[in-house]
Coordinates of C-alpha atoms in Angstrom, one line a residue:
Chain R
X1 CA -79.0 309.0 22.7
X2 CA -76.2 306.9 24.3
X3 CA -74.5 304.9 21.6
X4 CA -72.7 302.8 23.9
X5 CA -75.0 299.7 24.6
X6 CA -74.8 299.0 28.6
X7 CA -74.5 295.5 29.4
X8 CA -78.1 295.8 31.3
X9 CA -80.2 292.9 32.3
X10 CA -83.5 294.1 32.3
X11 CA -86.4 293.2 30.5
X12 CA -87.2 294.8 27.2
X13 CA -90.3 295.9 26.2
X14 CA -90.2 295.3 22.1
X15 CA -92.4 297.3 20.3
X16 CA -93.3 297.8 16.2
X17 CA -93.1 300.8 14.6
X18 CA -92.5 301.2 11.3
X19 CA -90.3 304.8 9.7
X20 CA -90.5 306.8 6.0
X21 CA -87.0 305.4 4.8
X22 CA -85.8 306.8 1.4
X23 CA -84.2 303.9 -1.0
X24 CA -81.7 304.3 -2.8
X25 CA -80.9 302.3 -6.0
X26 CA -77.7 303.6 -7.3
X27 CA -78.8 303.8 -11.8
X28 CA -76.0 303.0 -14.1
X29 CA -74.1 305.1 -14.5
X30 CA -73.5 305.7 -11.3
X31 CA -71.4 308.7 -11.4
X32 CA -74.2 311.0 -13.0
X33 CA -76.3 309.1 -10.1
X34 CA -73.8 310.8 -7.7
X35 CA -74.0 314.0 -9.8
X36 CA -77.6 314.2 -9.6
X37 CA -77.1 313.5 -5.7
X38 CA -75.1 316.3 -5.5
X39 CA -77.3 318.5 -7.6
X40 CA -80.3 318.0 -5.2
X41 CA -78.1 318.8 -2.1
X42 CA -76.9 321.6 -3.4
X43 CA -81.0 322.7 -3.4
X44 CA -81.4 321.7 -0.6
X45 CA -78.7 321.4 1.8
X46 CA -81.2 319.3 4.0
X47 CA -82.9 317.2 2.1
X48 CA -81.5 314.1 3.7
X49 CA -80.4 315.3 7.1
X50 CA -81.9 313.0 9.9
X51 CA -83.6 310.8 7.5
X52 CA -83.2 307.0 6.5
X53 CA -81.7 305.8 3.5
X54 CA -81.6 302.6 2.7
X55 CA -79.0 301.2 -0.3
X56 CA -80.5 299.2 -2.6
X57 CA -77.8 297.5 -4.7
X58 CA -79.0 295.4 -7.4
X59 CA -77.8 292.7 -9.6
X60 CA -77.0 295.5 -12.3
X61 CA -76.0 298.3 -9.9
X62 CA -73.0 294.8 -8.5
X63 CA -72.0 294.6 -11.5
X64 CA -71.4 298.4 -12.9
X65 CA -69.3 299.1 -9.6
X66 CA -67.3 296.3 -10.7
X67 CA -66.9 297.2 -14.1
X68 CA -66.0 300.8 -13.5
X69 CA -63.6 299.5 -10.3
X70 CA -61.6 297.3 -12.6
X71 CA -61.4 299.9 -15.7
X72 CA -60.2 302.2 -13.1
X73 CA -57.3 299.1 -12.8
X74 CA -58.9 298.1 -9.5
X75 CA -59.1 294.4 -9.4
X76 CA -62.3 293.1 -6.7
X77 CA -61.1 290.1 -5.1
X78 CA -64.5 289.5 -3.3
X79 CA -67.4 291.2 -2.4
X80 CA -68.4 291.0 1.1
X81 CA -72.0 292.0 3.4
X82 CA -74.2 291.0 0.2
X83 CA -76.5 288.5 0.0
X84 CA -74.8 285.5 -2.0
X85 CA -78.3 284.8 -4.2
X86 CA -77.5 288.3 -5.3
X87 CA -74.2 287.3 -7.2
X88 CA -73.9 285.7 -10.2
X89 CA -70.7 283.2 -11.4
X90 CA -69.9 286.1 -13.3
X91 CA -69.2 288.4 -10.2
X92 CA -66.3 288.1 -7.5
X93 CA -66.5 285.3 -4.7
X94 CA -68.5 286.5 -1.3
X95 CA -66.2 287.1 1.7
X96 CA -67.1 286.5 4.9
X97 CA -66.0 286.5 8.3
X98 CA -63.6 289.6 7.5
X99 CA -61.9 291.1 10.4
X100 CA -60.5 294.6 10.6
X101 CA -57.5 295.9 11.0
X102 CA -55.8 299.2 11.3
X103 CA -53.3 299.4 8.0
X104 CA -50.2 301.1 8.6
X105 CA -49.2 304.3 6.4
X106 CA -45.9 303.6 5.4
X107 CA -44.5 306.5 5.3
X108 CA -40.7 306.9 4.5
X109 CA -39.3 307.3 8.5
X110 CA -37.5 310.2 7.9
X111 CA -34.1 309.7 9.1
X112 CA -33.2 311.6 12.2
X113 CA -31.3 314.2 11.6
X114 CA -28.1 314.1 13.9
X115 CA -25.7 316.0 13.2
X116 CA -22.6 314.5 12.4
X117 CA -19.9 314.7 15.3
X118 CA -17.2 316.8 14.0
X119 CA -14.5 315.8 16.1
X120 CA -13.1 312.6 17.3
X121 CA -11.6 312.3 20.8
X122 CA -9.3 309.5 21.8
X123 CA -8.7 308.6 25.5
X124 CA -5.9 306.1 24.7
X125 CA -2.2 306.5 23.6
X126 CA -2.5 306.0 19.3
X127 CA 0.0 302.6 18.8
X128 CA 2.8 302.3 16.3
X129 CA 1.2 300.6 13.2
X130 CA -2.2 302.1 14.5
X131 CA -3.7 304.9 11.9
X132 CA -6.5 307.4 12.7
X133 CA -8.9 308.3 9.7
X134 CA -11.5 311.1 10.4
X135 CA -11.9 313.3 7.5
X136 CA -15.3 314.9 9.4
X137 CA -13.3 317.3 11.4
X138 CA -11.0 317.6 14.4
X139 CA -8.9 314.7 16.0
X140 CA -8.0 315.0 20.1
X141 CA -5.6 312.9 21.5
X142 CA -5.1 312.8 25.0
X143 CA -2.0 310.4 25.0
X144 CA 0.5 309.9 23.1
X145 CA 1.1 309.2 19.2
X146 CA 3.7 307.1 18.9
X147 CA 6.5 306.6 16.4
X148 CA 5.0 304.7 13.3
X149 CA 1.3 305.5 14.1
X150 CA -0.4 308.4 11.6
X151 CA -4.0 310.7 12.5
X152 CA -5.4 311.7 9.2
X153 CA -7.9 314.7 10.1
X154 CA -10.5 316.9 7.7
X155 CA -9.8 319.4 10.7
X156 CA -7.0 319.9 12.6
X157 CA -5.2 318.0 15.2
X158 CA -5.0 318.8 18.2
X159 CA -2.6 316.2 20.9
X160 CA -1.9 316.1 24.2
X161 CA 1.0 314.1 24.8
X162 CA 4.3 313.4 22.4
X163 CA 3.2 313.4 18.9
X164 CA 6.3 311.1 17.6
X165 CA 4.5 309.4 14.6
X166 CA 2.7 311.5 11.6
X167 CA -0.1 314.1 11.6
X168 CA -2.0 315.0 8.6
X169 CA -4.7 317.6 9.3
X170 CA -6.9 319.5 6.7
X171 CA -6.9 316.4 4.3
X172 CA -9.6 317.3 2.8
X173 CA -8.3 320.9 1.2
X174 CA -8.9 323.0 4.3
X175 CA -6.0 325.2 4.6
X176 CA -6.8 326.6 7.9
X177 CA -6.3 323.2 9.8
X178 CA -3.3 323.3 12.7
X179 CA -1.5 320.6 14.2
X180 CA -1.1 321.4 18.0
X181 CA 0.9 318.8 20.4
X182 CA 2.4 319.1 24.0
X183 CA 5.6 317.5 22.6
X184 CA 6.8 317.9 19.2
X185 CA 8.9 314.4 18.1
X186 CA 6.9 314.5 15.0
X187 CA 7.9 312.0 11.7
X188 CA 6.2 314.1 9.3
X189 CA 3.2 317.0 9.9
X190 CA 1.2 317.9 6.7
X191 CA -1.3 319.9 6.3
X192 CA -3.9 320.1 3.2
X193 CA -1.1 318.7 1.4
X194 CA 2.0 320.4 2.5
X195 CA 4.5 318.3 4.2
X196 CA 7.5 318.3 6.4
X197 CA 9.9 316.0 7.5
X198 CA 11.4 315.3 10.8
X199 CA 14.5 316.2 9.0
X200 CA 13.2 319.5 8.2
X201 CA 11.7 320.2 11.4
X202 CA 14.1 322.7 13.3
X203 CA 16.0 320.8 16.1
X204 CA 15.2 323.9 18.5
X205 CA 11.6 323.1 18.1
X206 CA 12.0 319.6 19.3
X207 CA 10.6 318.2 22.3
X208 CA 8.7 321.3 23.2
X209 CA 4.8 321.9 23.3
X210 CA 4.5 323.8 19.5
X211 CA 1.7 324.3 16.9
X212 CA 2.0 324.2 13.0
X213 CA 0.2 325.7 10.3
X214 CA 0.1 327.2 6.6
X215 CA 0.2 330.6 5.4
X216 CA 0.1 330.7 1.6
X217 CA 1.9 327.6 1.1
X218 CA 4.5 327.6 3.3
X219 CA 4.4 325.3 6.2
X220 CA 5.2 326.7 9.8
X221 CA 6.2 325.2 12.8
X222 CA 6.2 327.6 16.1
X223 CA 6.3 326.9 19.9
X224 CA 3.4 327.2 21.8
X225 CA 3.9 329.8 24.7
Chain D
X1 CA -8.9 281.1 38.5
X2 CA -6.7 279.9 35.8
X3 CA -4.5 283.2 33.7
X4 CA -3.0 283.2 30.6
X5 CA 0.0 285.4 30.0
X6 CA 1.4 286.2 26.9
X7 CA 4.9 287.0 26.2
X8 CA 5.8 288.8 23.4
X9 CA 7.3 292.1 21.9
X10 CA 6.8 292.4 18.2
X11 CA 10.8 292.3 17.6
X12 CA 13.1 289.4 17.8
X13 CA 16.1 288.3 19.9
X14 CA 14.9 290.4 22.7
X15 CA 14.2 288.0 24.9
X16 CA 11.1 286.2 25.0
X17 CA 11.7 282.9 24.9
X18 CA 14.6 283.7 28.1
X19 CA 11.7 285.5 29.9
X20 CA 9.1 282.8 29.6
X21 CA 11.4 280.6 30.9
X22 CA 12.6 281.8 33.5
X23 CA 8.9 283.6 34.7
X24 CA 7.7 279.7 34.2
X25 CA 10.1 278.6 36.3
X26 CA 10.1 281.6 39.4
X27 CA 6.3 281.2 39.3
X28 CA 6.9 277.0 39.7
X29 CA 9.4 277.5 42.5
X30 CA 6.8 279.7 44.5
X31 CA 4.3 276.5 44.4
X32 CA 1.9 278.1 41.4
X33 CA 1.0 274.9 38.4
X34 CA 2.5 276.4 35.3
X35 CA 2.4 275.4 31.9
X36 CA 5.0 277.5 29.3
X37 CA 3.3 277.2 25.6
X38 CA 6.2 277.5 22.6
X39 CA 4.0 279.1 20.5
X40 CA 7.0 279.8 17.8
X41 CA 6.0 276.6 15.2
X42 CA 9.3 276.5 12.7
X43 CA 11.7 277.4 15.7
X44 CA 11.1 276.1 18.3
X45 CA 14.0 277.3 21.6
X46 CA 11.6 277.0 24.4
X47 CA 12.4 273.3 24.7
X48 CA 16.1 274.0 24.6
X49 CA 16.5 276.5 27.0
X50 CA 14.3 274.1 29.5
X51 CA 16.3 271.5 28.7
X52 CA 13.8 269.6 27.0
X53 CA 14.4 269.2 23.6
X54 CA 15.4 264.9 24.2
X55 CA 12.1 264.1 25.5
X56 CA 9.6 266.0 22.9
X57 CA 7.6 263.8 21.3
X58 CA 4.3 265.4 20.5
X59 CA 4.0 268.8 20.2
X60 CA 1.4 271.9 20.0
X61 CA 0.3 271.1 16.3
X62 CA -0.1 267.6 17.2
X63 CA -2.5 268.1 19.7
X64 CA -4.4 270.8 17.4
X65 CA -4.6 268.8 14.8
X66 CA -6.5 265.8 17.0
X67 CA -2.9 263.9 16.7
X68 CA -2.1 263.6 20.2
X69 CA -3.6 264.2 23.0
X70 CA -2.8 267.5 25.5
X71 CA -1.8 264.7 28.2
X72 CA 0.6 263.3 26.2
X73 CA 2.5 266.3 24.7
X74 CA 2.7 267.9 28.0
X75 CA 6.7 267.7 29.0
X76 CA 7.4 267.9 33.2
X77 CA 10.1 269.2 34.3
X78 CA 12.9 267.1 35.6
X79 CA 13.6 269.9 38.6
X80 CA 10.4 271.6 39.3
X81 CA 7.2 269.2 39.4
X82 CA 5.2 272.5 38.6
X83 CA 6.7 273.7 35.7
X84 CA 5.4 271.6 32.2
X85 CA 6.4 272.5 28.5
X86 CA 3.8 272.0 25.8
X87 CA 6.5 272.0 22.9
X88 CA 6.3 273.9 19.5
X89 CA 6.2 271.8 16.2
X90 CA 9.5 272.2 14.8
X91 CA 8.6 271.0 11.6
X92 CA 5.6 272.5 10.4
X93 CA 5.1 276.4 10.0
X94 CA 2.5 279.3 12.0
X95 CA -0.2 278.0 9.1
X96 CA -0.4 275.0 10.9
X97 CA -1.8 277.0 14.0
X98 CA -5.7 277.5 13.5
X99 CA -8.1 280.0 16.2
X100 CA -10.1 277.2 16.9
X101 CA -7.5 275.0 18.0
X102 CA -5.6 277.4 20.2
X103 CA -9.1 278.2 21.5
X104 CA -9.6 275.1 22.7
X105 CA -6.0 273.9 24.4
X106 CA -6.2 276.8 25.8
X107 CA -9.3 276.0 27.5
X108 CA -8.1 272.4 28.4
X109 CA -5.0 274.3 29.9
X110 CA -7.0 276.4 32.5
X111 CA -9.1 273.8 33.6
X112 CA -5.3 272.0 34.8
X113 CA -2.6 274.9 35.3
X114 CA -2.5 278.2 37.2
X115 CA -0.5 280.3 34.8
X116 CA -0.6 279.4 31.3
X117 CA 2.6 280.8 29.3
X118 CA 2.2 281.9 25.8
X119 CA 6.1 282.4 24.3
X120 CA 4.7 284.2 21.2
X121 CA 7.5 284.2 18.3
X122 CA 8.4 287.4 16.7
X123 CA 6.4 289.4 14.5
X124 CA 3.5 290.6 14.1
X125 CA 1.6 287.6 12.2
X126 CA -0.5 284.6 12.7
X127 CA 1.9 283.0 15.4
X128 CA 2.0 286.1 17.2
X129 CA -1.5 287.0 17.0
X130 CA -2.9 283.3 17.9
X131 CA -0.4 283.5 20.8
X132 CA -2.0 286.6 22.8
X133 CA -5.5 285.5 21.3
X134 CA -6.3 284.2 24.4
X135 CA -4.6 285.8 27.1
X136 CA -5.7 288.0 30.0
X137 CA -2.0 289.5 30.9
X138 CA 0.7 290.6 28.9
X139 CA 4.2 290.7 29.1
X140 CA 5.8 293.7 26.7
X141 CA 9.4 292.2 26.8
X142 CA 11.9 295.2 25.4
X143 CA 15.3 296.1 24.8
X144 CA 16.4 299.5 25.9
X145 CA 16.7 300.3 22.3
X146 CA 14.0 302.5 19.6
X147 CA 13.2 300.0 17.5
X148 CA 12.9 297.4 20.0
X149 CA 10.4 300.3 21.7
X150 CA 8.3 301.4 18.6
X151 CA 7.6 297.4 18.0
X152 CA 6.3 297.3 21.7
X153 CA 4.1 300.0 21.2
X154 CA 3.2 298.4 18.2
X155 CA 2.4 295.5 19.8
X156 CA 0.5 296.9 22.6
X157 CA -1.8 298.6 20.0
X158 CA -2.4 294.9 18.8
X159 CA -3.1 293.8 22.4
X160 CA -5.7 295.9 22.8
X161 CA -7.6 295.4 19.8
X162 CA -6.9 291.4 18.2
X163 CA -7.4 290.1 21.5
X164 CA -10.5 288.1 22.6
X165 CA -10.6 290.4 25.8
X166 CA -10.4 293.4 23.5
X167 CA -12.9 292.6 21.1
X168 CA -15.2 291.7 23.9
X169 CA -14.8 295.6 25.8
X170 CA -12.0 294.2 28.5
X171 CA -8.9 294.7 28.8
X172 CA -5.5 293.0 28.4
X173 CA -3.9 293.3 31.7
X174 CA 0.1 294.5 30.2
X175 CA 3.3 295.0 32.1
X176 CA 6.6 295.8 30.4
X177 CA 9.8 293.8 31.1
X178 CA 13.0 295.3 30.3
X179 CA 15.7 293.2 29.2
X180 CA 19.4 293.3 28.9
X181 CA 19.3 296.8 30.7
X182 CA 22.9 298.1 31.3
X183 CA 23.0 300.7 33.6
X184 CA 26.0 302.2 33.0
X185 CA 25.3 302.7 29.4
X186 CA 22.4 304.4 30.2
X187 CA 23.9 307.0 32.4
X188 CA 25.9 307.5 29.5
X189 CA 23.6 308.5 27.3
X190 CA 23.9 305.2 25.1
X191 CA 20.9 303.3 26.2
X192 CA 17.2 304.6 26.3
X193 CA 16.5 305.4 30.3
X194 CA 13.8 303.4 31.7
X195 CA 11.8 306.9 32.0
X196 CA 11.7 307.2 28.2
X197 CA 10.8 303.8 27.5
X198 CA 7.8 303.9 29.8
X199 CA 7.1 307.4 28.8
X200 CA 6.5 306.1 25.3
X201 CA 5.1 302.8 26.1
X202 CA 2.9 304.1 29.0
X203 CA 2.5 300.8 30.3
X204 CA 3.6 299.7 33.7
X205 CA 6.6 298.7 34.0
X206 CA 7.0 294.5 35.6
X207 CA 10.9 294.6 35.8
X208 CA 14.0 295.3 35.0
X209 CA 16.5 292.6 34.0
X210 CA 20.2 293.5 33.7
X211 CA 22.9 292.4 31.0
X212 CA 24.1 289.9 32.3
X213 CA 26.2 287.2 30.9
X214 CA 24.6 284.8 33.4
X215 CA 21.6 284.5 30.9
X216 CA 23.7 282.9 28.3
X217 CA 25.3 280.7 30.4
X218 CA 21.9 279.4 31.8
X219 CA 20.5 278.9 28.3
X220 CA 23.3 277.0 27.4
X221 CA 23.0 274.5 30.2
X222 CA 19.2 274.2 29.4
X223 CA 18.1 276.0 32.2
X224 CA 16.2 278.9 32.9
X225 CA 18.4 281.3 34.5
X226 CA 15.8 281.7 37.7
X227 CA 16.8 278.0 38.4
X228 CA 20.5 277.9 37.4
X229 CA 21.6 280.5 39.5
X230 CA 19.0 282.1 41.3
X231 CA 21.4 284.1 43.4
X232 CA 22.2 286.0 39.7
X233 CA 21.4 289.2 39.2
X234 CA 19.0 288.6 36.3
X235 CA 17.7 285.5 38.3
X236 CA 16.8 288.1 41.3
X237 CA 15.3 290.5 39.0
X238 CA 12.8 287.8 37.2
X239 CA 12.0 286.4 40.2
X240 CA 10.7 290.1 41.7
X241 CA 8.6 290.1 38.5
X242 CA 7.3 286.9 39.1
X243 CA 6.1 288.1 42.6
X244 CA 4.6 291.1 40.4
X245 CA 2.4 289.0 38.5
X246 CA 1.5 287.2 41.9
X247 CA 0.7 290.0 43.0
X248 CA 3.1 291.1 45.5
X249 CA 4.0 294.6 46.0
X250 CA 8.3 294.6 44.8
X251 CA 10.0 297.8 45.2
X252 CA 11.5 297.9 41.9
X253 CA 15.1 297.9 41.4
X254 CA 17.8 297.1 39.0
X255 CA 20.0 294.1 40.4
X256 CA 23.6 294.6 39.6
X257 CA 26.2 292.0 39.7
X258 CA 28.6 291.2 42.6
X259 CA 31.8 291.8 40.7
X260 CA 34.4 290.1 41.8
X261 CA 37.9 291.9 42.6
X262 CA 39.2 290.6 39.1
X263 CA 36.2 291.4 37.2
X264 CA 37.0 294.9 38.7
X265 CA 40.4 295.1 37.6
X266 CA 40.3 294.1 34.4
X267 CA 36.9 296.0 33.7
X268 CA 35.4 292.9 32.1
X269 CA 31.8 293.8 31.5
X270 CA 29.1 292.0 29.9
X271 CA 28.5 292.5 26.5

């Protein structure tokens, strides 16, 4: 049979005929109704397939659902599709004119996942009075850091013009962090804690491309060839 | 279109106040409207140095705080019918200054003037900062010196982030004026070269002005030095900057002074 009804304007021939339909009236209490449901289907797995059923709810059979609903801490607000001589004063109010609509699972969006960048670049020349924070990871200049500005990196620090101001890579205990610039005018390079000076940077180092890191806990300072 | 220029530098005694006066008055004397704003409330010099300071009445504060009206604080210049001063309160402090106000004389200025002149005072506070709020160009003015340099830089880094245009993704156009450049120092190792200072500012440089004792004179006469003696070297060298900001393609160059034959023979150099 086609289910979909065609919008068809031809003349219908009505005709009676009357069908064996089996009623049910749900018997308090209903879940050993259901039981006993079950109990015949599992007989006969047939029993009901293709045949009519017809619900017969009564006054009693209104009120048990209820009941059991709100002992189950289910409060009815209304009852809808039932006859309104059929409830009492006692029952919920009839609904009508109901409309449906699609409720939304709300499920917890599960953030999406992107990974964290672990490296900051920066295009511009870092300002005096300016200071860079990224404990994530890495830090790229491609200008200049000038005298008075500080990068603070979880990684290490890696700068492509003069470095003049302060670089403090691996702040976050990671030993292995380097400082690398083109031009070494540095005011203070530390790493994971261990510091130097300018005054303690060798002279011959200055002004040359050079990298520093730790070994133990000793800071060095070496050119870059 | 209307532009507002800032001048500042972060450090003091460098020579704003000199710069804005004497841009002010190059950019009047090639025919643009200009407006120079004293945007250092306390201590006020822009009116001095333009020769002003007798016919002040109402000032900045006056007209931000609905005293006055722009019209009326508005000084013109006795020489140059283009060139106006809006004057700095000298009695009040910065507090007095408020975003909103500045926002909106700044405004009214466009709608009347070509350049707008901000002389920011030194520092890095609220004068400073409500003084380059607003503008579209920048003048870095700096001393062949490092501490005059690192408060450039420092400054720069402000310019490009407490600005209006840099809060909004734009930028702040910025040049960097030298001042009191002595060239024969800096051969001598005594001076920063103009090569380091741009190398650590990298920002384009607008001009180099040269000691010159001219300046002082000027200032002391109440006149900016472009006007005073604009065959001077430092007159020369402010008005090629001017022509800079116009625009104009200036081979850049350091002016040096005609010495005369005694100058020569007794060494007498500016200090």
């Amino acid at each position: 049979m086609n289910a979909i009804a065609q919008p068809t304007r031809q003349l219908v021939r009505m005709r009676g005929r009357s069908y064996v339909a089996f009623v049910f009236a749900p018997v308090v209490p209903i879940v050993g109704w259901l039981e006993e449901i079950d109990a015949t289907l599992a007989r006969s797995p047939g029993f009901f397939a293709g045949k009519p059923v017809v619900l017969d709810l009564s006054e009693a059979a209104i009120m048990h659902l209820v009941a059991s609903l709100e002992q189950r801490n289910v409060r009815v607000l209304g009852i809808e599709g039932v006859d309104p001589v059929r409830l009492t004063a006692s029952m919920p109010p009839l609904l009508t004119g109901g409309r449906s609509c699609v409720l939304m699972q709300n499920e917890l969006k599960k953030p999406e996942t992107k990974p964290k960048p672990t490296s900051l670049l920066l295009e511009n020349p870092v300002r005096s009075g300016q200071s860079i924070v990224f404990t994530e990871g890495d830090v790229t200049v491609l200008g200049s850091v000038g005298s008075g500005a500080e990068i603070v990196a979880g990684g290490s620090i890696h700068i492509y013009g003069t470095l003049r101001g302060r670089a403090m890579a691996g702040v976050n205990g990671n030993s292995a962090a380097r400082i690398y610039c083109q031009k070494i005018e540095a005011e203070l390079l530390a790493i994971d804690g261990y510091y130097q000076t300018a005054e303690e940077i060798d002279v011959a180092l200055r002004n040359r491309p050079a990298q520093a890191w730790l070994e133990g806990d000793v800071m060095r300072i070496a050119p870059l060839s | 279109m209307a532009k507002v220029l800032v001048v500042t530098s972060g450090k003091g005694g460098v020579g704003k106040t000199t710069s804005t006066a004497a841009l002010g008055a190059a950019l009047a004397q090639r025919g643009e409207k200009v407006v120079v704003v004293d945007f250092d409330v306390g201590l006020r010099n822009l009116d001095l140095i333009l020769g002003a300071e007798r016919r002040v009445v109402f000032d900045l504060i006056n007209v931000v705080q609905g005293v006055a009206k722009l019209s009326q604080a508005l000084i013109r210049d006795k020489r140059l019918e283009n060139l106006w001063l809006l004057p700095a309160s000298q009695t009040r402090d910065k507090d007095a200054l408020t975003d909103e106000g500045v926002r909106s004389i700044i405004a009214d200025l466009r709608t009347k003037f070509d350049w707008i002149l901000c002389d920011s005072p030194a520092g890095i506070e609220r004068g400073a900062t409500l003084a380059m709020r607003y503008a579209d160009e920048a003048v870095i003015v700096t001393n062949p010196e490092v501490s005059s340099v690192r408060d450039s830089d420092r400054i720069i880094g402000m310019l490009d982030s407490k600005t209006v245009k840099a809060e909004s993704g734009e930028r702040v156009e910025k040049h960097v004026l030298i001042t009191r450049y002595d060239s024969g120092r800096a051969a001598r190792g005594e001076m920063l070269s103009i090569e380091d200072i741009l190398e650590i500012l990298a920002t384009p440089l607008l001009g180099i002005i040269p000691e010159s004792q001219d300046v002082l004179r000027a200032s002391n006469v109440g006149s900016p030095v472009t006007l005073n003696n604009a065959a001077s070297a430092p007159a020369r060298a402010y008005i090629d900057a001017a022509r800079r900001l116009m625009g104009e393609t200036v081979e850049m160059m350091v002016p040096t002074e005609r010495k005369g034959l005694m100058d020569r023979l007794l060494g007498r150099r500016a200090a």
